[in-house]
Amino acid sequence: MKDTTNYVKNKTNPFIPLNPESKYWLGYIFADGHIIYSKRHYSVSLFSVNQDIMNKFRNFVGNKAHMYIRPTGIIQVCYNSKPTTEWFVNTLGIPVRKALTLNPNIPIDWDILHGYFDGDGSIRADKSKGKYNRYEMKFTTGSEIWKNRIVKFLSDNGIIAHVNTKGNAYDINISGKVQLKYMWENL
């Protein structure tokens, strides 16, 4: 007999209506999420090592979501919901294996980009002669289509990004005080 004590079916979709908070979490899931969509199991999960972020996500999706802490320290919040999972797959067009093919059916905006940055972004500072003299912001993705969409969104907002390819991944780099200040103000 299957143990169902940890499996709760959620019938609501917390991402609807689309608002700044739900779009932020969509962006985060685009970066560090996982979708299971099969005949017997439907779930949307988010992964992070940051307990505070995972608590906020669990609060967002609701207390029926389950939180698991893996031996590696990675935390997973799993939201078991057929309607929500079908919405991700059929409406947003998010494939189960999204890493190399991410191309959601939703326009990028600052809220989605903020969530994506918190999942797959970073800020780096180069230090020479005892002081920081160069800062750089970076987004990483394995999807060429998603990379192109981010670069276009940034360009449409006056941000010049430089892309580096590393194997199957793309780094979208932004530098310069004016551009970084603009990014900081909008993310």
Coordinates of C-alpha atoms in Angstrom, one line a residue:
M1 CA 0.0 0.0 0.0
K2 CA 1.3 3.4 -0.9
D3 CA 2.1 5.8 1.9
T4 CA 0.2 9.1 1.1
T5 CA 0.9 11.0 4.3
N6 CA 3.4 13.3 2.5
Y7 CA 1.4 13.6 -0.7
V8 CA -1.4 16.3 -0.7
K9 CA -3.2 17.1 -3.9
N10 CA -3.7 20.9 -4.2
K11 CA -6.4 22.0 -6.5
T12 CA -5.6 25.7 -6.6
N13 CA -2.9 27.5 -8.7
P14 CA -1.2 30.1 -6.5
F15 CA 0.5 31.7 -9.6
I16 CA -2.9 33.0 -10.8
P17 CA -3.6 35.8 -11.0
L18 CA -0.2 36.9 -12.4
N19 CA 1.1 39.7 -10.1
P20 CA 4.6 40.8 -9.2
E21 CA 5.0 38.2 -6.5
S22 CA 3.8 35.3 -8.6
K23 CA 5.9 36.4 -11.6
Y24 CA 9.0 36.6 -9.3
W25 CA 8.4 33.0 -8.2
L26 CA 7.9 31.9 -11.9
G27 CA 11.3 33.4 -12.7
Y28 CA 12.9 31.6 -9.8
I29 CA 11.3 28.3 -10.9
F30 CA 12.5 28.9 -14.4
A31 CA 16.0 29.0 -12.9
D32 CA 15.9 26.5 -10.0
G33 CA 12.7 24.7 -10.4
H34 CA 11.6 21.2 -11.4
I35 CA 8.4 19.9 -12.9
I36 CA 7.1 16.3 -12.7
Y37 CA 4.2 15.7 -15.1
S38 CA 3.2 12.1 -15.5
K39 CA 0.1 10.0 -15.4
R40 CA 0.5 9.4 -11.7
H41 CA 2.4 12.4 -10.3
Y42 CA 2.1 16.1 -10.8
S43 CA 4.3 18.6 -9.0
V44 CA 6.2 21.9 -9.2
S45 CA 9.3 22.1 -7.0
L46 CA 11.8 24.8 -6.1
F47 CA 15.3 24.1 -4.8
S48 CA 17.7 26.3 -2.9
V49 CA 20.2 26.2 0.0
N50 CA 18.6 29.4 1.4
Q51 CA 16.1 28.5 4.2
D52 CA 14.5 32.0 4.2
I53 CA 13.8 31.9 0.5
M54 CA 12.3 28.4 0.7
N55 CA 10.1 29.5 3.7
K56 CA 8.8 32.4 1.6
F57 CA 8.1 30.2 -1.3
R58 CA 6.3 27.7 0.9
N59 CA 4.2 30.6 2.3
F60 CA 3.4 31.7 -1.2
V61 CA 2.2 28.3 -2.5
G62 CA 0.5 27.5 0.7
N63 CA 1.0 25.3 3.8
K64 CA 0.0 22.1 1.9
A65 CA 3.4 22.3 0.1
H66 CA 6.1 20.0 1.6
M67 CA 9.6 21.0 2.4
Y68 CA 12.4 18.5 2.3
I69 CA 16.0 19.0 3.4
R70 CA 18.4 16.8 1.5
P71 CA 21.6 15.5 3.1
T72 CA 23.5 17.9 0.8
G73 CA 21.8 20.9 2.4
I74 CA 19.7 21.6 -0.6
I75 CA 16.1 22.4 0.4
Q76 CA 13.2 21.4 -1.8
V77 CA 9.6 22.8 -1.6
C78 CA 7.2 20.5 -3.5
Y79 CA 3.7 21.7 -4.5
N80 CA 1.7 18.7 -5.7
S81 CA -1.0 20.0 -8.0
K82 CA -2.3 18.6 -11.2
P83 CA -4.0 22.0 -12.3
T84 CA -0.8 24.0 -11.5
T85 CA 1.5 21.5 -13.2
E86 CA -0.7 21.3 -16.2
W87 CA -0.7 25.2 -16.3
F88 CA 3.1 25.2 -16.3
V89 CA 3.3 22.6 -19.1
N90 CA 0.4 23.5 -21.3
T91 CA -0.1 27.2 -20.8
L92 CA 3.5 28.4 -20.1
G93 CA 5.0 25.7 -22.3
I94 CA 7.6 24.6 -19.6
P95 CA 9.0 21.2 -20.5
V96 CA 9.8 18.7 -17.8
R97 CA 13.5 18.9 -18.9
K98 CA 13.7 22.7 -19.3
A99 CA 17.5 23.3 -18.8
L100 CA 18.4 23.4 -22.4
T101 CA 15.0 24.4 -23.9
L102 CA 13.4 27.0 -21.6
N103 CA 11.2 29.3 -23.6
P104 CA 8.1 30.1 -21.5
N105 CA 5.0 31.5 -23.1
I106 CA 5.1 34.6 -21.0
P107 CA 6.9 37.9 -21.7
I108 CA 9.9 38.7 -19.6
D109 CA 9.5 41.6 -17.2
W110 CA 11.5 42.9 -14.3
D111 CA 9.6 40.7 -11.8
I112 CA 10.4 37.5 -13.8
L113 CA 14.0 38.6 -14.4
H114 CA 14.4 39.3 -10.6
G115 CA 13.3 35.8 -9.7
Y116 CA 15.5 34.3 -12.4
F117 CA 18.4 36.3 -11.2
D118 CA 17.9 35.1 -7.6
G119 CA 18.0 31.6 -8.9
D120 CA 20.7 31.7 -11.6
G121 CA 22.4 35.1 -11.3
S122 CA 25.4 36.5 -9.5
I123 CA 27.3 39.7 -8.8
R124 CA 31.1 39.7 -8.9
A125 CA 33.6 42.3 -7.9
D126 CA 37.2 42.4 -9.0
K127 CA 39.6 43.8 -6.4
S128 CA 43.0 45.2 -7.2
K129 CA 45.3 47.4 -5.2
G130 CA 43.2 46.9 -2.1
K131 CA 39.9 48.2 -3.5
Y132 CA 37.0 47.1 -5.7
N133 CA 37.2 48.6 -9.1
R134 CA 35.0 46.5 -11.4
Y135 CA 31.6 45.0 -10.8
E136 CA 29.7 42.6 -13.0
M137 CA 26.3 41.1 -12.9
K138 CA 25.7 37.7 -14.6
F139 CA 22.7 35.5 -15.5
T140 CA 23.4 31.9 -16.5
T141 CA 21.2 29.7 -18.6
G142 CA 21.5 26.5 -20.7
S143 CA 18.8 27.6 -23.1
E144 CA 19.9 29.5 -26.2
I145 CA 16.3 30.8 -26.7
W146 CA 16.0 32.0 -23.1
K147 CA 19.4 33.6 -23.4
N148 CA 18.3 35.5 -26.5
R149 CA 15.1 36.6 -24.9
I150 CA 16.9 38.0 -21.8
V151 CA 19.5 39.8 -24.0
K152 CA 16.6 41.3 -26.0
F153 CA 14.7 42.4 -22.9
L154 CA 17.8 44.0 -21.5
S155 CA 18.6 45.7 -24.9
D156 CA 15.0 47.0 -25.1
N157 CA 15.7 48.6 -21.7
G158 CA 19.0 50.2 -22.7
I159 CA 21.2 47.6 -21.2
I160 CA 24.1 46.2 -23.2
A161 CA 24.9 42.6 -22.3
H162 CA 27.9 40.5 -23.4
V163 CA 27.4 36.8 -23.7
N164 CA 30.0 34.1 -23.0
T165 CA 29.5 30.5 -24.0
K166 CA 30.7 27.8 -21.6
G167 CA 29.9 24.3 -22.9
N168 CA 26.1 24.1 -22.9
A169 CA 25.7 27.2 -20.8
Y170 CA 25.5 30.9 -21.6
D171 CA 26.6 33.7 -19.3
I172 CA 24.9 37.0 -19.8
N173 CA 27.2 39.6 -18.4
I174 CA 26.4 43.2 -17.5
S175 CA 29.0 45.7 -16.4
G176 CA 29.5 49.4 -16.0
K177 CA 28.3 51.6 -13.1
V178 CA 25.3 53.2 -15.0
Q179 CA 24.0 49.9 -16.2
L180 CA 24.5 48.1 -12.9
K181 CA 22.8 51.0 -11.1
Y182 CA 19.8 50.7 -13.5
M183 CA 19.6 46.9 -12.9
W184 CA 19.8 47.4 -9.2
E185 CA 16.9 49.9 -9.3
N186 CA 14.7 47.6 -11.4
L187 CA 15.4 44.2 -10.0

